[in-house]
Amino acid sequence: MNKKLRKAVIAGNWKMNKTRPEAKALIDGIAPLVKDADCDVVVAVPFTNLETAINATKGTSIKVAAQNVHFEKSGAFTGEISADMLVELGVEYVVLGHSERRQYFGETDETVNKRTIAALSAGLIPIVCVGELLWERECDITKEVIARQIKLDFFGISADDVKKSIIAYEPVWAIGTGKTATADQAEEVCAFIRSTLAELYSKEVADAVTIQYGGSMNPKNAAELLSKENIDGGLIGGASLKAEDFSVIVSATK
Ligand code: 13P
């Protein structure tokens, strides 16, 4: 029931892939295939492709995301990009706390929280990623891990701002492995995320937040995952690099 009230969002996370000409070609390939989409379609491209993507998506329904943002407004932070810089380019979304950033680049819940606050105050829509490691699932602490991430990543963020945010549940063991969580496993955790939000905020807030599943989502498994009550969209890695595959996933929200 409530699912109909929420925005379905399919986002492609390109990770560290595509040069500018390749990015333009991929967007030109995706655009006609998703022009009648029932959901919001987002491409999260490398920083170097943002301007190309903004230009290539003009006149289409596709929105552009960055894959990270720094939490300070400006200053001596070599190699970093601020939220205002992204907004000035025309970027509308930003992926935060992806498990690859947590695993390889020392991202913590504290910095994810700061980045989320910075993104929201600049007017960006954060796609905040949470998810458990295989070892944590095997130790049966998935819910503790997810609750901790949600509590810390959204600490001090108002109900209105949480409602503007997207949460992506990405079990780390399912990313790039070809191992998808079953639709029931994914639904169980997405429902748990929603009940955690209801406890922290209210049922009204929890019902408003778009929750995506990510991790080896592909044209074959997307429809079943997206049919679940608490899965409102997807954050797609590998399959977002092929226009046809990505568009099939977009159509699966119908
Ligand atoms: P894959 O779809 O390649 O498993 O990646 C998922 C992901 O990390 C999206 O952010």
PDB file of N, CA and C and ligand atoms in Angstrom, residues 11-15 95 98-100 129 168 170 174-179 213-218 234-240, ligand 1:
ATOM      1  N   ALA A  11      19.135   3.527  -9.687  1.00  0.00           N
ATOM      2  CA  ALA A  11      20.377   4.272  -9.887  1.00  0.00           C
ATOM      3  C   ALA A  11      21.477   3.325 -10.334  1.00  0.00           C
ATOM      4  N   GLY A  12      22.226   3.770 -11.331  1.00  0.00           N
ATOM      5  CA  GLY A  12      23.381   3.003 -11.782  1.00  0.00           C
ATOM      6  C   GLY A  12      24.623   3.573 -11.127  1.00  0.00           C
ATOM      7  N   ASN A  13      25.362   2.740 -10.412  1.00  0.00           N
ATOM      8  CA  ASN A  13      26.624   3.183  -9.824  1.00  0.00           C
ATOM      9  C   ASN A  13      27.741   2.678 -10.739  1.00  0.00           C
ATOM     10  N   TRP A  14      28.291   3.597 -11.507  1.00  0.00           N
ATOM     11  CA  TRP A  14      29.299   3.191 -12.504  1.00  0.00           C
ATOM     12  C   TRP A  14      30.650   2.880 -11.875  1.00  0.00           C
ATOM     13  N   LYS A  15      30.827   3.275 -10.607  1.00  0.00           N
ATOM     14  CA  LYS A  15      32.111   3.065  -9.927  1.00  0.00           C
ATOM     15  C   LYS A  15      33.241   3.695 -10.762  1.00  0.00           C
ATOM     16  N   VAL A  95      25.984   9.426  -3.920  1.00  0.00           N
ATOM     17  CA  VAL A  95      26.091   8.135  -3.224  1.00  0.00           C
ATOM     18  C   VAL A  95      27.054   8.331  -2.047  1.00  0.00           C
ATOM     19  N   HIS A  98      29.311   4.085   0.486  1.00  0.00           N
ATOM     20  CA  HIS A  98      29.343   2.808  -0.237  1.00  0.00           C
ATOM     21  C   HIS A  98      30.347   1.879   0.448  1.00  0.00           C
ATOM     22  N   SER A  99      30.061   0.596   0.436  1.00  0.00           N
ATOM     23  CA  SER A  99      30.934  -0.335   1.179  1.00  0.00           C
ATOM     24  C   SER A  99      32.358  -0.324   0.634  1.00  0.00           C
ATOM     25  N   GLU A 100      32.520  -0.005  -0.668  1.00  0.00           N
ATOM     26  CA  GLU A 100      33.891   0.072  -1.200  1.00  0.00           C
ATOM     27  C   GLU A 100      34.634   1.250  -0.569  1.00  0.00           C
ATOM     28  N   CYS A 129      24.436   4.292   1.729  1.00  0.00           N
ATOM     29  CA  CYS A 129      24.544   2.829   1.617  1.00  0.00           C
ATOM     30  C   CYS A 129      24.849   2.188   2.965  1.00  0.00           C
ATOM     31  N   ALA A 168      20.227   2.814   0.597  1.00  0.00           N
ATOM     32  CA  ALA A 168      20.487   1.634  -0.239  1.00  0.00           C
ATOM     33  C   ALA A 168      20.999   0.513   0.660  1.00  0.00           C
ATOM     34  N   GLU A 170      22.852  -2.656   0.735  1.00  0.00           N
ATOM     35  CA  GLU A 170      23.760  -3.431  -0.113  1.00  0.00           C
ATOM     36  C   GLU A 170      24.544  -4.413   0.754  1.00  0.00           C
ATOM     37  N   ALA A 174      27.178  -9.506  -1.464  1.00  0.00           N
ATOM     38  CA  ALA A 174      26.445  -9.649  -2.725  1.00  0.00           C
ATOM     39  C   ALA A 174      26.954  -8.672  -3.795  1.00  0.00           C
ATOM     40  N   ILE A 175      27.936  -7.836  -3.425  1.00  0.00           N
ATOM     41  CA  ILE A 175      28.386  -6.804  -4.374  1.00  0.00           C
ATOM     42  C   ILE A 175      29.457  -7.354  -5.303  1.00  0.00           C
ATOM     43  N   GLY A 176      29.149  -7.339  -6.588  1.00  0.00           N
ATOM     44  CA  GLY A 176      30.122  -7.740  -7.600  1.00  0.00           C
ATOM     45  C   GLY A 176      30.485  -9.216  -7.538  1.00  0.00           C
ATOM     46  N   THR A 177      29.711  -9.984  -6.796  1.00  0.00           N
ATOM     47  CA  THR A 177      30.043 -11.400  -6.612  1.00  0.00           C
ATOM     48  C   THR A 177      29.152 -12.308  -7.447  1.00  0.00           C
ATOM     49  N   GLY A 178      28.071 -11.719  -7.985  1.00  0.00           N
ATOM     50  CA  GLY A 178      27.099 -12.539  -8.696  1.00  0.00           C
ATOM     51  C   GLY A 178      26.159 -13.244  -7.719  1.00  0.00           C
ATOM     52  N   LYS A 179      26.432 -13.095  -6.421  1.00  0.00           N
ATOM     53  CA  LYS A 179      25.578 -13.698  -5.376  1.00  0.00           C
ATOM     54  C   LYS A 179      24.567 -12.657  -4.961  1.00  0.00           C
ATOM     55  N   TYR A 213      17.552  -1.779  -2.995  1.00  0.00           N
ATOM     56  CA  TYR A 213      18.429  -2.940  -2.794  1.00  0.00           C
ATOM     57  C   TYR A 213      19.577  -2.830  -3.804  1.00  0.00           C
ATOM     58  N   GLY A 214      20.778  -3.221  -3.394  1.00  0.00           N
ATOM     59  CA  GLY A 214      21.901  -3.276  -4.334  1.00  0.00           C
ATOM     60  C   GLY A 214      22.770  -4.478  -4.047  1.00  0.00           C
ATOM     61  N   GLY A 215      23.313  -5.062  -5.104  1.00  0.00           N
ATOM     62  CA  GLY A 215      24.187  -6.233  -4.952  1.00  0.00           C
ATOM     63  C   GLY A 215      23.805  -7.276  -5.980  1.00  0.00           C
ATOM     64  N   SER A 216      24.557  -7.254  -7.099  1.00  0.00           N
ATOM     65  CA  SER A 216      24.312  -8.208  -8.190  1.00  0.00           C
ATOM     66  C   SER A 216      22.868  -8.190  -8.689  1.00  0.00           C
ATOM     67  N   MET A 217      22.250  -7.005  -8.656  1.00  0.00           N
ATOM     68  CA  MET A 217      20.906  -6.901  -9.251  1.00  0.00           C
ATOM     69  C   MET A 217      21.093  -6.927 -10.765  1.00  0.00           C
ATOM     70  N   ASN A 218      20.237  -7.658 -11.453  1.00  0.00           N
ATOM     71  CA  ASN A 218      20.410  -7.798 -12.895  1.00  0.00           C
ATOM     72  C   ASN A 218      19.039  -7.947 -13.571  1.00  0.00           C
ATOM     73  N   GLY A 234      16.602   0.234  -6.912  1.00  0.00           N
ATOM     74  CA  GLY A 234      17.848  -0.523  -6.933  1.00  0.00           C
ATOM     75  C   GLY A 234      19.048   0.380  -7.125  1.00  0.00           C
ATOM     76  N   LEU A 235      20.171  -0.055  -6.578  1.00  0.00           N
ATOM     77  CA  LEU A 235      21.459   0.591  -6.845  1.00  0.00           C
ATOM     78  C   LEU A 235      22.290  -0.470  -7.563  1.00  0.00           C
ATOM     79  N   ILE A 236      22.546  -0.207  -8.842  1.00  0.00           N
ATOM     80  CA  ILE A 236      23.052  -1.248  -9.721  1.00  0.00           C
ATOM     81  C   ILE A 236      24.500  -0.961 -10.090  1.00  0.00           C
ATOM     82  N   GLY A 237      25.362  -1.919  -9.925  1.00  0.00           N
ATOM     83  CA  GLY A 237      26.754  -1.755 -10.322  1.00  0.00           C
ATOM     84  C   GLY A 237      26.967  -2.271 -11.736  1.00  0.00           C
ATOM     85  N   GLY A 238      27.498  -3.475 -11.837  1.00  0.00           N
ATOM     86  CA  GLY A 238      27.881  -4.051 -13.131  1.00  0.00           C
ATOM     87  C   GLY A 238      26.829  -3.914 -14.226  1.00  0.00           C
ATOM     88  N   ALA A 239      25.580  -4.231 -13.904  1.00  0.00           N
ATOM     89  CA  ALA A 239      24.529  -4.220 -14.936  1.00  0.00           C
ATOM     90  C   ALA A 239      24.160  -2.802 -15.375  1.00  0.00           C
ATOM     91  N   SER A 240      24.659  -1.786 -14.671  1.00  0.00           N
ATOM     92  CA  SER A 240      24.333  -0.418 -15.108  1.00  0.00           C
ATOM     93  C   SER A 240      25.280   0.056 -16.199  1.00  0.00           C
TER      94      SER A 240
HETATM   95  P1  13P B   1      26.992  -4.932  -8.466  1.00  0.00           P
HETATM   96  O1  13P B   1      25.624  -4.675  -9.031  1.00  0.00           O
HETATM   97  O2  13P B   1      28.075  -4.937  -9.485  1.00  0.00           O
HETATM   98  O3  13P B   1      27.005  -6.127  -7.550  1.00  0.00           O
HETATM   99  O4  13P B   1      27.324  -3.655  -7.520  1.00  0.00           O
HETATM  100  C1  13P B   1      26.386  -3.234  -6.613  1.00  0.00           C
HETATM  101  C2  13P B   1      26.839  -1.958  -6.057  1.00  0.00           C
HETATM  102  O5  13P B   1      27.839  -1.879  -5.354  1.00  0.00           O
HETATM  103  C3  13P B   1      26.087  -0.747  -6.400  1.00  0.00           C
HETATM  104  O6  13P B   1      26.494   0.327  -5.619  1.00  0.00           O
END
